[in-house]
CSV table of C-alpha atoms (C1' of nucleotides) in Angstrom, one decimal:
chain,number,residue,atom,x,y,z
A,1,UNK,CA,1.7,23.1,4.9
A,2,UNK,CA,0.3,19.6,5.5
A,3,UNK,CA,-2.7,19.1,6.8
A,4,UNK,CA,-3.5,16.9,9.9
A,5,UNK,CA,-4.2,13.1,8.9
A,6,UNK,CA,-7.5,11.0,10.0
A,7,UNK,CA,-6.2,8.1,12.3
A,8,UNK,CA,-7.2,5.9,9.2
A,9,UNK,CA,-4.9,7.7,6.8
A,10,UNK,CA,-2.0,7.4,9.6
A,11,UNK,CA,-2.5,3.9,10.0
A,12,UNK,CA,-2.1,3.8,6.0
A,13,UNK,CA,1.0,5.9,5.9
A,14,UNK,CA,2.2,3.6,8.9
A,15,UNK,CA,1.9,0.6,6.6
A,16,UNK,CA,3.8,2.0,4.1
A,17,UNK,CA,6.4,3.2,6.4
A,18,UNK,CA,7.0,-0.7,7.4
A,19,UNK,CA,6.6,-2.3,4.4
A,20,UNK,CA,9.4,-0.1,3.2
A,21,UNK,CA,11.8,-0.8,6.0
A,22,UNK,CA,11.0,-4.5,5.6
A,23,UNK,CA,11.3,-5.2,2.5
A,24,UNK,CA,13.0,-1.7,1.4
A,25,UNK,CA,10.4,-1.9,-1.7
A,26,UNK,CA,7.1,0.5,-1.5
A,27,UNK,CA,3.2,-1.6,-0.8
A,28,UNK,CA,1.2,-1.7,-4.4
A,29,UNK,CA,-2.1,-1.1,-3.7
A,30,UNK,CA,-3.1,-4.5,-3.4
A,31,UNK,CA,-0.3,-5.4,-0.9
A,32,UNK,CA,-1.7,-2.3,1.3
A,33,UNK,CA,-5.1,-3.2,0.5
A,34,UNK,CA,-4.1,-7.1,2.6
A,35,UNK,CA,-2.3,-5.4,5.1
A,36,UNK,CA,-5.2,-2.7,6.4
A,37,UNK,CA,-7.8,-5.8,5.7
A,38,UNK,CA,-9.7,-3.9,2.6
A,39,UNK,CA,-11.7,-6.4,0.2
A,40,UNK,CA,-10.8,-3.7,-2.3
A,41,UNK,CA,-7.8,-2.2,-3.8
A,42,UNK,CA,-9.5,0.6,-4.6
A,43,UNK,CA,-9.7,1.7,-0.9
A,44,UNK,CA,-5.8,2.0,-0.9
A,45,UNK,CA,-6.1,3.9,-4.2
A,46,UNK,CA,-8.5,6.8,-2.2
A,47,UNK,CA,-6.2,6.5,0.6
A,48,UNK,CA,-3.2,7.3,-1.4
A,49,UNK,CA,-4.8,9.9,-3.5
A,50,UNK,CA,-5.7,11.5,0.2
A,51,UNK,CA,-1.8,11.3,1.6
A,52,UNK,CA,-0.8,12.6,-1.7
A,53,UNK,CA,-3.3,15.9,-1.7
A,54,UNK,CA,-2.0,16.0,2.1
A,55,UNK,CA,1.6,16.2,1.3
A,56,UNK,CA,2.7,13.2,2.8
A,57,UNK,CA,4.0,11.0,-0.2
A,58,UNK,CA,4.3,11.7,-3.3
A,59,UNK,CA,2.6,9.0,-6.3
A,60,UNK,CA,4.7,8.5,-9.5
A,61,UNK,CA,1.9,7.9,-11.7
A,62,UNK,CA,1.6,4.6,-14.0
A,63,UNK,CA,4.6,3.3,-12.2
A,64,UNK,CA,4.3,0.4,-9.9
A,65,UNK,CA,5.0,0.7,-6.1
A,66,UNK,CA,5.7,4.4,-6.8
A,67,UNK,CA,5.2,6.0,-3.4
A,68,UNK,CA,7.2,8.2,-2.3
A,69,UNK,CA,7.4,9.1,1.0
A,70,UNK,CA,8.2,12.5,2.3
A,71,UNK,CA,9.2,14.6,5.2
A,72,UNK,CA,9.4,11.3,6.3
A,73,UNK,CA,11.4,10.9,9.3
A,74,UNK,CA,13.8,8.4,8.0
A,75,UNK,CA,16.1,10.5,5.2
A,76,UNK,CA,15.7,14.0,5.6
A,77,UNK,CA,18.1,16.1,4.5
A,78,UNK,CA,21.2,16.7,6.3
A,79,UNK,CA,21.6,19.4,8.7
A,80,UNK,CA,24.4,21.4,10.1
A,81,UNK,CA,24.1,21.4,13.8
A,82,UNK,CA,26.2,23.8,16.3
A,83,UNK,CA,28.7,22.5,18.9
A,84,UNK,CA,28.6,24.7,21.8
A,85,UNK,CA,31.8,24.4,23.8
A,86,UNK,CA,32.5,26.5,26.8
A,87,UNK,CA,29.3,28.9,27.9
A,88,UNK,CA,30.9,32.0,28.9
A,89,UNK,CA,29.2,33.0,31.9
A,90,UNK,CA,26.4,35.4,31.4
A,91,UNK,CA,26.2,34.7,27.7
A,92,UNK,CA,23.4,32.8,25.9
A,93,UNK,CA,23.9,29.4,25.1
A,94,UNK,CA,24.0,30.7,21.0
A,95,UNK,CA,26.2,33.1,21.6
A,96,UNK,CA,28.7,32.9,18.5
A,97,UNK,CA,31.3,33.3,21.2
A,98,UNK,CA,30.5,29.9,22.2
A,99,UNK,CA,30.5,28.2,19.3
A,100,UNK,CA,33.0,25.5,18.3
A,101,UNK,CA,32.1,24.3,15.1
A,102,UNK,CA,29.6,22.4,13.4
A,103,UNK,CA,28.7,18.8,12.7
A,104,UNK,CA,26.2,17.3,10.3
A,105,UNK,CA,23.5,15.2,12.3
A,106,UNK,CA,21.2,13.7,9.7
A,107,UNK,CA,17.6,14.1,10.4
A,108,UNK,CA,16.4,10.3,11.9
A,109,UNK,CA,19.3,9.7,14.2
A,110,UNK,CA,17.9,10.7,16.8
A,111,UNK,CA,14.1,10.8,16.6
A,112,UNK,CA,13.7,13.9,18.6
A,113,UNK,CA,15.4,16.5,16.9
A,114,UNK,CA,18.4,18.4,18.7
A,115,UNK,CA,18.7,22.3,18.3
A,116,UNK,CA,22.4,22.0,19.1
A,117,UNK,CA,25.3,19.9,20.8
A,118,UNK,CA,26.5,20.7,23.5
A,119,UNK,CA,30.4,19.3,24.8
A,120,UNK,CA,29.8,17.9,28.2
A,121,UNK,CA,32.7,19.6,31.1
A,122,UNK,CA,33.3,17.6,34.0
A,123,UNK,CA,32.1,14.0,35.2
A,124,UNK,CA,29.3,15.0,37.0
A,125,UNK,CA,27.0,12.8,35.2
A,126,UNK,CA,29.6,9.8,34.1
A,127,UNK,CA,26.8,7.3,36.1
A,128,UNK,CA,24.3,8.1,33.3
A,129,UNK,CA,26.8,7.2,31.0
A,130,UNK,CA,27.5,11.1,30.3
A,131,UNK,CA,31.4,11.1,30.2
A,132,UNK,CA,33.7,14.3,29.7
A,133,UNK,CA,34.0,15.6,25.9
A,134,UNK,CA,30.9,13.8,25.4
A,135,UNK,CA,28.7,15.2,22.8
A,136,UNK,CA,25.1,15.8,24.3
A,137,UNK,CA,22.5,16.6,21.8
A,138,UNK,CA,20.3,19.0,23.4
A,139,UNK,CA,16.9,20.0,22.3
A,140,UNK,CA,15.9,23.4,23.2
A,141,UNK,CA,13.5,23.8,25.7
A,142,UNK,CA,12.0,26.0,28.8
A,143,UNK,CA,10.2,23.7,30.4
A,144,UNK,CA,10.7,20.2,31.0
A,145,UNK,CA,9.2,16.7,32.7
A,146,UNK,CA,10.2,15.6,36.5
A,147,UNK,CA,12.9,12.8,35.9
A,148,UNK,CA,14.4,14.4,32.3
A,149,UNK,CA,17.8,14.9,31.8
A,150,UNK,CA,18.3,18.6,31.5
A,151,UNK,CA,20.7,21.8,30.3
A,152,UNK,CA,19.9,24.4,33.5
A,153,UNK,CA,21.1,27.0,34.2
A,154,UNK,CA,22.3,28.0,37.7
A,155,UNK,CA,24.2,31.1,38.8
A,156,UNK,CA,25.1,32.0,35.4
A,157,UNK,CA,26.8,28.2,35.2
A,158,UNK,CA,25.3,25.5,32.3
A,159,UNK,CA,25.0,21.7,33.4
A,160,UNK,CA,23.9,19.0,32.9
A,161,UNK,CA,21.6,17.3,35.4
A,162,UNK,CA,18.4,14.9,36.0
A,163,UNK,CA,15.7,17.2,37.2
A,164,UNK,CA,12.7,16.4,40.1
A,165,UNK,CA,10.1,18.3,40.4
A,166,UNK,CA,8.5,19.0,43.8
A,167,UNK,CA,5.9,21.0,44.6
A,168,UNK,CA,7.5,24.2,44.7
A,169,UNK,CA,11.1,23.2,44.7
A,170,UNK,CA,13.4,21.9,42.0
A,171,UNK,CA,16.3,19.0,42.3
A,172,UNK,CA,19.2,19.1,39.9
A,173,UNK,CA,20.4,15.3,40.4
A,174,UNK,CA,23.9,14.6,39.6
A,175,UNK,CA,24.8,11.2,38.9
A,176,UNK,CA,27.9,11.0,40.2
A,177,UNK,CA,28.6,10.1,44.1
A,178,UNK,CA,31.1,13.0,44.6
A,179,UNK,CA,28.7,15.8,43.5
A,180,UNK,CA,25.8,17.0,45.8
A,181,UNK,CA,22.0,17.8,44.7
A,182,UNK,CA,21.4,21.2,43.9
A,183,UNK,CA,18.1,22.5,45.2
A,184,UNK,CA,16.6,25.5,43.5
A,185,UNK,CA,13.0,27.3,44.1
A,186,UNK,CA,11.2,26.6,40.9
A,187,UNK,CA,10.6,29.8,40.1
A,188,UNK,CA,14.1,30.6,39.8
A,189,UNK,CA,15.1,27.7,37.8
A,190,UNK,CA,15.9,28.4,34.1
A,191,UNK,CA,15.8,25.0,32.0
A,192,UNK,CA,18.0,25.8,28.2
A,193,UNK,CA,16.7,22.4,27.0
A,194,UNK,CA,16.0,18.4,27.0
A,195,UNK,CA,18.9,16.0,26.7
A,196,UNK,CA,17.7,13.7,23.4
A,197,UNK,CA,20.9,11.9,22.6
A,198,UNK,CA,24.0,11.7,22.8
A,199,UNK,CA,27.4,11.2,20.4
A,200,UNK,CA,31.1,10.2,21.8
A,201,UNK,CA,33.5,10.1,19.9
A,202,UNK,CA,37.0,8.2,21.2
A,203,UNK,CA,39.6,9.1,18.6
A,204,UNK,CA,38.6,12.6,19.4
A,205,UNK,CA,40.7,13.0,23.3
B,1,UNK,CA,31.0,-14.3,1.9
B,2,UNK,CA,30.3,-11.3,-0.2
B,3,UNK,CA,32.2,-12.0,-3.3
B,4,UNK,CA,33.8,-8.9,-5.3
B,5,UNK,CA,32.3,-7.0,-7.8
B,6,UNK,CA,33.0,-6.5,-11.1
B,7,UNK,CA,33.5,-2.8,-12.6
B,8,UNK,CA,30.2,-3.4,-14.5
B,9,UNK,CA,28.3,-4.6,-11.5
B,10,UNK,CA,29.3,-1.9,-9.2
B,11,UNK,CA,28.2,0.8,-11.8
B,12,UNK,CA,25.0,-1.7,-11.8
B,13,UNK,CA,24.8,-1.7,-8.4
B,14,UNK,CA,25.0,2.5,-8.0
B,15,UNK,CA,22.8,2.7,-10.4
B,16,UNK,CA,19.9,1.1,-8.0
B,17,UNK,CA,21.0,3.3,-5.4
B,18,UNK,CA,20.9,6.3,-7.2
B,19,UNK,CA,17.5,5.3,-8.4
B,20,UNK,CA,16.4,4.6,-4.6
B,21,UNK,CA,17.3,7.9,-3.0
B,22,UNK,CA,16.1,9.8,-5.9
B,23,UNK,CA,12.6,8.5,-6.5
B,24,UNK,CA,12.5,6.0,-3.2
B,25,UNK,CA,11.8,3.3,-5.3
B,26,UNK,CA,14.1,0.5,-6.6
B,27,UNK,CA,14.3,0.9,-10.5
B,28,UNK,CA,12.6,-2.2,-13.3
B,29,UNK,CA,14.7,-3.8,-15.9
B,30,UNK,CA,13.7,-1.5,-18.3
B,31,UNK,CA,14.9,1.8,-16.3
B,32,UNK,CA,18.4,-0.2,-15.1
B,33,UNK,CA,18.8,-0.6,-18.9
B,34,UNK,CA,17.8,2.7,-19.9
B,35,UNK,CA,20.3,4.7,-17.7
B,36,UNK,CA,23.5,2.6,-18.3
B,37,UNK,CA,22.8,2.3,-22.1
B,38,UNK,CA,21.4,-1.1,-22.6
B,39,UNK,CA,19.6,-2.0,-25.1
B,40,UNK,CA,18.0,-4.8,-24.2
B,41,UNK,CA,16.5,-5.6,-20.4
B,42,UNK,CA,17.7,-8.7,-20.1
B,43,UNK,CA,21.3,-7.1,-19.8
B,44,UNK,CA,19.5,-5.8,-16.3
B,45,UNK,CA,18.3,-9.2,-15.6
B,46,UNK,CA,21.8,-10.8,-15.8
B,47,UNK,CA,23.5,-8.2,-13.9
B,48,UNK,CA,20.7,-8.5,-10.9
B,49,UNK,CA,21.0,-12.1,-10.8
B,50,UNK,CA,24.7,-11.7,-10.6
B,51,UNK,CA,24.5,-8.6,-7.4
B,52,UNK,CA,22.2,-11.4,-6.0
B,53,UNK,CA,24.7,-14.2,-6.3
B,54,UNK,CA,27.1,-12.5,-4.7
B,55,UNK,CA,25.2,-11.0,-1.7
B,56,UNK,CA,24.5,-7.9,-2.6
B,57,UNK,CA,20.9,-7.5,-3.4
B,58,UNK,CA,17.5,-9.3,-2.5
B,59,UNK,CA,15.6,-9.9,-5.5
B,60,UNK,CA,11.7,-10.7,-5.1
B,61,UNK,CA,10.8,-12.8,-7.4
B,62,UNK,CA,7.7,-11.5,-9.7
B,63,UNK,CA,6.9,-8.4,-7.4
B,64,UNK,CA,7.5,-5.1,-9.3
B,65,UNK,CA,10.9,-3.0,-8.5
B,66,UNK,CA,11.3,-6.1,-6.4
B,67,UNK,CA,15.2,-5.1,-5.2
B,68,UNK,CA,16.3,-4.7,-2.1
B,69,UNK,CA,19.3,-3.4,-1.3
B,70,UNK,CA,21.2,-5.3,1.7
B,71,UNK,CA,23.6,-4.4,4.4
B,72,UNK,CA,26.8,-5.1,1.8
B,73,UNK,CA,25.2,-3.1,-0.7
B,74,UNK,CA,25.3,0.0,2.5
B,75,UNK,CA,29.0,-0.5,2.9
B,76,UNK,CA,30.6,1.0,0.2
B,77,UNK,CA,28.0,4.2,0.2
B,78,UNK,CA,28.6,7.5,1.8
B,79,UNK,CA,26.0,8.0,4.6
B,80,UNK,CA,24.0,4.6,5.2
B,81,UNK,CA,25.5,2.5,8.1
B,82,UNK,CA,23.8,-0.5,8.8
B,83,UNK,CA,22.5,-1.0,12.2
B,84,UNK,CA,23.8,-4.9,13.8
B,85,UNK,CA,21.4,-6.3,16.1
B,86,UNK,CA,21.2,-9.6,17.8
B,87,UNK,CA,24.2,-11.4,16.1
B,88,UNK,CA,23.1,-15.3,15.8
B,89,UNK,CA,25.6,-17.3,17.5
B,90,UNK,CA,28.5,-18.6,14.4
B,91,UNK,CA,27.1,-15.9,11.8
B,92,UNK,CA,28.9,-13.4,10.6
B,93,UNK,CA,28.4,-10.0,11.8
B,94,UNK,CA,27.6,-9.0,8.1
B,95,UNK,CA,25.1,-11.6,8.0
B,96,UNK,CA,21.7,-10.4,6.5
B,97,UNK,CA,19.4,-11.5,9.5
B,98,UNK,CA,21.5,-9.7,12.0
B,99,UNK,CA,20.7,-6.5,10.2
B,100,UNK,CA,18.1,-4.2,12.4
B,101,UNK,CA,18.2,-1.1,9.5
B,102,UNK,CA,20.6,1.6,8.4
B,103,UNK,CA,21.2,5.1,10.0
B,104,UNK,CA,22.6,8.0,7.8
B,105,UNK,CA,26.3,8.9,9.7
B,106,UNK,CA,27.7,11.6,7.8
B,107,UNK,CA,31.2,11.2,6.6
B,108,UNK,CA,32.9,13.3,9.2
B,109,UNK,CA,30.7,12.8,12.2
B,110,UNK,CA,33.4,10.4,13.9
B,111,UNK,CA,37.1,11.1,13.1
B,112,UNK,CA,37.6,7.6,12.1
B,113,UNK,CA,34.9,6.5,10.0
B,114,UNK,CA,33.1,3.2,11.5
B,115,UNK,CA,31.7,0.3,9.7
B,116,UNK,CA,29.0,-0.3,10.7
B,117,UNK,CA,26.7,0.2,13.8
B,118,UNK,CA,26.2,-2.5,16.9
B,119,UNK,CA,23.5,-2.6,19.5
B,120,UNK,CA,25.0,-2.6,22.9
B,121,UNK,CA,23.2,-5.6,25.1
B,122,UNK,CA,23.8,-6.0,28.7
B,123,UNK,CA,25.5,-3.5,30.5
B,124,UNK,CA,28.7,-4.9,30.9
B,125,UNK,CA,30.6,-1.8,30.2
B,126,UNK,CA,28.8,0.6,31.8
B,127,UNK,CA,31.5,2.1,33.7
B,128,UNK,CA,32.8,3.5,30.4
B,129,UNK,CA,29.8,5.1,29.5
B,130,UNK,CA,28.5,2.3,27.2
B,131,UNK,CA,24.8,1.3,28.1
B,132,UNK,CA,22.3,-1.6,27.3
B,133,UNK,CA,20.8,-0.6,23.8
B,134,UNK,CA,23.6,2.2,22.6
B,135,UNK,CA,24.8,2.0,19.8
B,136,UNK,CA,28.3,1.7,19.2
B,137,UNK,CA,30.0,2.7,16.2
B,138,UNK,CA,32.6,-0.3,14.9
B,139,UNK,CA,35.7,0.1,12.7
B,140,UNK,CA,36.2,-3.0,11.2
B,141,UNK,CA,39.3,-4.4,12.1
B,142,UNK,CA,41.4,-8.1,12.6
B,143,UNK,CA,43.5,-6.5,15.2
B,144,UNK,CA,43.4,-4.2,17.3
B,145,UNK,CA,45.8,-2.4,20.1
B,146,UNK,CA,46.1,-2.9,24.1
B,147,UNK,CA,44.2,-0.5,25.8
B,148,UNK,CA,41.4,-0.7,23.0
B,149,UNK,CA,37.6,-0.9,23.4
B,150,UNK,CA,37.1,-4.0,20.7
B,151,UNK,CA,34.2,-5.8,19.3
B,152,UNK,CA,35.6,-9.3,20.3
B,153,UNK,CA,34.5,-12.9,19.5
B,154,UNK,CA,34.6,-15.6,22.1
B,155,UNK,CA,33.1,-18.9,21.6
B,156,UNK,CA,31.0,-17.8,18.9
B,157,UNK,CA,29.5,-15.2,20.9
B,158,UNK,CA,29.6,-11.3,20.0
B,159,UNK,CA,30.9,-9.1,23.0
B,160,UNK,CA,32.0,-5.5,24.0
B,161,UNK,CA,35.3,-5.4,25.7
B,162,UNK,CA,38.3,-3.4,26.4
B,163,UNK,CA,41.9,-5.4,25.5
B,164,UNK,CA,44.7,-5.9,27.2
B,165,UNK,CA,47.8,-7.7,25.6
B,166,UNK,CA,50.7,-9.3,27.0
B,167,UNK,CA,53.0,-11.8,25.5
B,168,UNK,CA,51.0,-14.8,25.2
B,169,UNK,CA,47.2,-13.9,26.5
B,170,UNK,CA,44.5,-11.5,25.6
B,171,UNK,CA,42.2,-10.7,28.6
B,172,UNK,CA,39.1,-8.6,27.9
B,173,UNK,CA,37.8,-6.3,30.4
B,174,UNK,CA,34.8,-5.8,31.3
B,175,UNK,CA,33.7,-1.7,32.8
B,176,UNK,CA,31.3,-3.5,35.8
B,177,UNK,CA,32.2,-5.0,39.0
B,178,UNK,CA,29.8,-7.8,38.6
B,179,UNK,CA,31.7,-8.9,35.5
B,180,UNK,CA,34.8,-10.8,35.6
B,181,UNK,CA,37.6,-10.5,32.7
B,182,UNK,CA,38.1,-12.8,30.5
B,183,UNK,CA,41.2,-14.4,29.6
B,184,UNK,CA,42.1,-15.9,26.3
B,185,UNK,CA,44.8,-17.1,24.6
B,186,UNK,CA,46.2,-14.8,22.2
B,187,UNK,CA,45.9,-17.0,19.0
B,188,UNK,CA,42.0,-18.2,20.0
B,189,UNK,CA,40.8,-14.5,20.0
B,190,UNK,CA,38.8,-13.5,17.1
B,191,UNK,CA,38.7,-9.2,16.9
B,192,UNK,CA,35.9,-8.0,15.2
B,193,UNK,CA,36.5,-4.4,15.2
B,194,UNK,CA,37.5,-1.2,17.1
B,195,UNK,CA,35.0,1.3,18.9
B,196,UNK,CA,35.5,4.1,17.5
B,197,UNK,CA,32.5,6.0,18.9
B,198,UNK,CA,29.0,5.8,20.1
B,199,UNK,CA,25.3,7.1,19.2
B,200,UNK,CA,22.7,7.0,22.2
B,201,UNK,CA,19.1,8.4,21.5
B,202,UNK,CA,17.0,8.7,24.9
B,203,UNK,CA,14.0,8.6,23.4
B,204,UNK,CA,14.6,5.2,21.7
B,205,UNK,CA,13.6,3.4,24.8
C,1,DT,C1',41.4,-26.8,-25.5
C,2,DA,C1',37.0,-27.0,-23.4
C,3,DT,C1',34.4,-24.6,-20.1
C,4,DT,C1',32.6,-21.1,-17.4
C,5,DA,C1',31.6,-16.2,-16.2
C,6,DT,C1',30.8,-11.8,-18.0
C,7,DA,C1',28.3,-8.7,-20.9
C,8,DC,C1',25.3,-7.9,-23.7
C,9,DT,C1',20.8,-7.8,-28.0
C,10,DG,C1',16.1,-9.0,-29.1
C,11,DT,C1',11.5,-11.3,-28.6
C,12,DT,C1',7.5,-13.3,-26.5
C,13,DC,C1',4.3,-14.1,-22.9
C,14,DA,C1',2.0,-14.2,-18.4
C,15,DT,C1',1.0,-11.5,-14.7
C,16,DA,C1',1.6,-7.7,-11.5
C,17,DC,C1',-0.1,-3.2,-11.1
C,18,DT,C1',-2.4,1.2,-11.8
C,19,DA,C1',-6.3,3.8,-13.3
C,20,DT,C1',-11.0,4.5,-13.5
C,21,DC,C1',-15.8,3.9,-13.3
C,22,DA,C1',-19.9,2.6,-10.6
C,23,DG,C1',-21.8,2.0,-6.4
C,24,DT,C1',-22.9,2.0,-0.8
C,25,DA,C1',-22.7,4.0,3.8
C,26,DT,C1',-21.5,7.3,7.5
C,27,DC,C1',-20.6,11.7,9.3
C,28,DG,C1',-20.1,16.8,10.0
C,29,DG,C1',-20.9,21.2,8.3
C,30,DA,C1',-23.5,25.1,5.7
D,1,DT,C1',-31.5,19.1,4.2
D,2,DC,C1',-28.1,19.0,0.8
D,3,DC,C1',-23.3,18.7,0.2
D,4,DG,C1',-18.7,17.2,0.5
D,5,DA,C1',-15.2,14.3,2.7
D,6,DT,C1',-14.2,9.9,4.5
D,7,DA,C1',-14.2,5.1,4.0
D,8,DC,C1',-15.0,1.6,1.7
D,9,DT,C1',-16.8,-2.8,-2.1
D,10,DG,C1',-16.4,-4.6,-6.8
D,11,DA,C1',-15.2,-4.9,-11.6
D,12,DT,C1',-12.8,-3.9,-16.0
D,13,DA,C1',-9.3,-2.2,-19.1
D,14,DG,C1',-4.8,-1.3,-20.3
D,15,DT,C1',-0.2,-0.7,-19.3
D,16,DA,C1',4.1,-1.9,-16.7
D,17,DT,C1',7.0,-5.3,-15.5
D,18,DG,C1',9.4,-9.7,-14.8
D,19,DA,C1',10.6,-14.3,-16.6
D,20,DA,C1',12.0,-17.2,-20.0
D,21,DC,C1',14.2,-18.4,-24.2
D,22,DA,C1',17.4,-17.9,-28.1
D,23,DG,C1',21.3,-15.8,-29.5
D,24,DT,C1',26.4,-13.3,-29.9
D,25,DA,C1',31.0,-12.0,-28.3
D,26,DT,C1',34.9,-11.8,-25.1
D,27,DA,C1',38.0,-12.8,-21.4
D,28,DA,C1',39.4,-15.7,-17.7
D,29,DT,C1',40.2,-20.4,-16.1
D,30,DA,C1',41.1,-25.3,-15.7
DNA sequence: TATTATACTGTTCATACTATCAGTATCGGA
DNA sequence: TCCGATACTGATAGTATGAACAGTATAATA
């Protein structure tokens, strides 16, 4: 689809990524020419011509400032994400049994991209500011990072917890006094995905 | 601070942001005039200089396209929320330089539909799940309920609170131990707005 | 009643901007 | 070793665009 960018060409596409959140107008070619540090306009020109053939912005020609960016991580398109509610034990997480509902999540609000939400049960995690009927978007996953706040499965049973990594052991950290650590072999610990964000609504309880 | 607009000005004023989303780039004079039926570009001219009087547009002088659309221009369109920083001590929420960006919320993604969109600083409410750098999403509001988590003004400073009310005073609560309520009388409290939900992104920081 | 804001038409002019041509230099692959 | 892609400098031509000026007409306001 589109290719892979020189560093050069990112640093270009960089530019006009802040110029348009500065000053909400596209760069001209002379204006990214004084930016990068180019004696020549003409060195934006190739540049652009290069982003355009790569897919990454699209050039209105004859028009000033007319870049377009695209599949550019500020306004994507809209997306319908899944709410999972209750995981029925022994089901996967996208069952449709376990479904709620939808709700749009616009691409760029979070910058990792969630696979679905997932509606927190319980306070095990209200010191990490994860409160009941939260809304936890959840990126799907198998693996994750020592120290990530993860959606693991144990016993059949979803949570939510911080995981450590040991050498051979896993520790699903609640963050909540009342609730105890929950040490799993690693081999036996099934990780459904990375916690990226999360969205509470309080008209909604 | 951000006068009215006229009929005219608002179909003006849609016009630009039509032409933004659909091309990325602010429309000229000459486009302005083309889609509402001008026949002359100057008609464009006067109506820019008028959105710019009133608040609503940044017009750079002699640049090409040179409109940008501010934070009041965000707040009567669908998606775009705009994102309130650092508020300056005695400006305005709404003031321009307070404005970090905009985030698409869909219509729909909170039950009540918020305002705009404050950056949490300090971690005075922590205890209900509200942390340094969240952001919360405001309804704008002059009053607000006991009981309510308000965006509250107290000697010029911008704050996070929950209300109480009884007959004369107004304390707002802080969610931290280390934090000590704050009691003011009822007529010297200024209410912002009314939390009405909250966006974190774990990767932001 | 005079004045000001709104809402335009029409023209001219300077300049902001894009497109293109002509080069130079470096690098990796066929 | 030749070729194409990358990464520029530098200059010119022509168009796109904004600004300014001169008008007209209407409705609201003081």
């Amino acid at each position: 689809m589109s290719s892979t960018l020189t560093a050069r060409q990112q640093q270009v596409l960089d530019c006009i990524r802040e110029s348009q959140s500065e000053t909400g107008m596209a760069p001209t070619r002379a204006e990214i020419a004084e930016r990068m540090g180019f004696q020549s306009k003409n060195a934006a020109s190739d540049h652009l011509r290069a982003l355009e053939r790569k897919g990454y912005i699209k050039l209105h020609g004859d028009r000033s400032r007319g870049i377009q960016l695209l599949n550019s991580a500020f306004w994507g398109s809209e997306d319908e994400l899944p709410v999972v509610g209750k995981v029925a034990a022994g089901s996967p997480i996208e069952a449709v049994e376990n479904l709620e509902r939808t709700v749009p999540v616009p691409q760029g609000l979070f910058r990792q991209r969630p696979t679905y939400l997932l509606r927190v049960q319980g306070d095990s995690m209200i010191d990490a500011g994860i409160f009941d009927g939260d809304l936890i978007a959840v990126r799907k996953s198998q693996t994750a990072r020592s120290g990530e706040i993860v959606v693991a499965r144990i016993d059949d049973e979803v949570t939510v917890k911080t995981l450590k990594l040991n050498r051979n052991n896993a520790t699903l950290l609640p963050a909540n006094e009342a609730y105890e650590p929950i040490r799993v072999p690693a081999d036996e610990l099934i990780i459904e995905g990375i916690f990226v964000g999360l969205i509470r609504d309080t008209t909604a309880h």
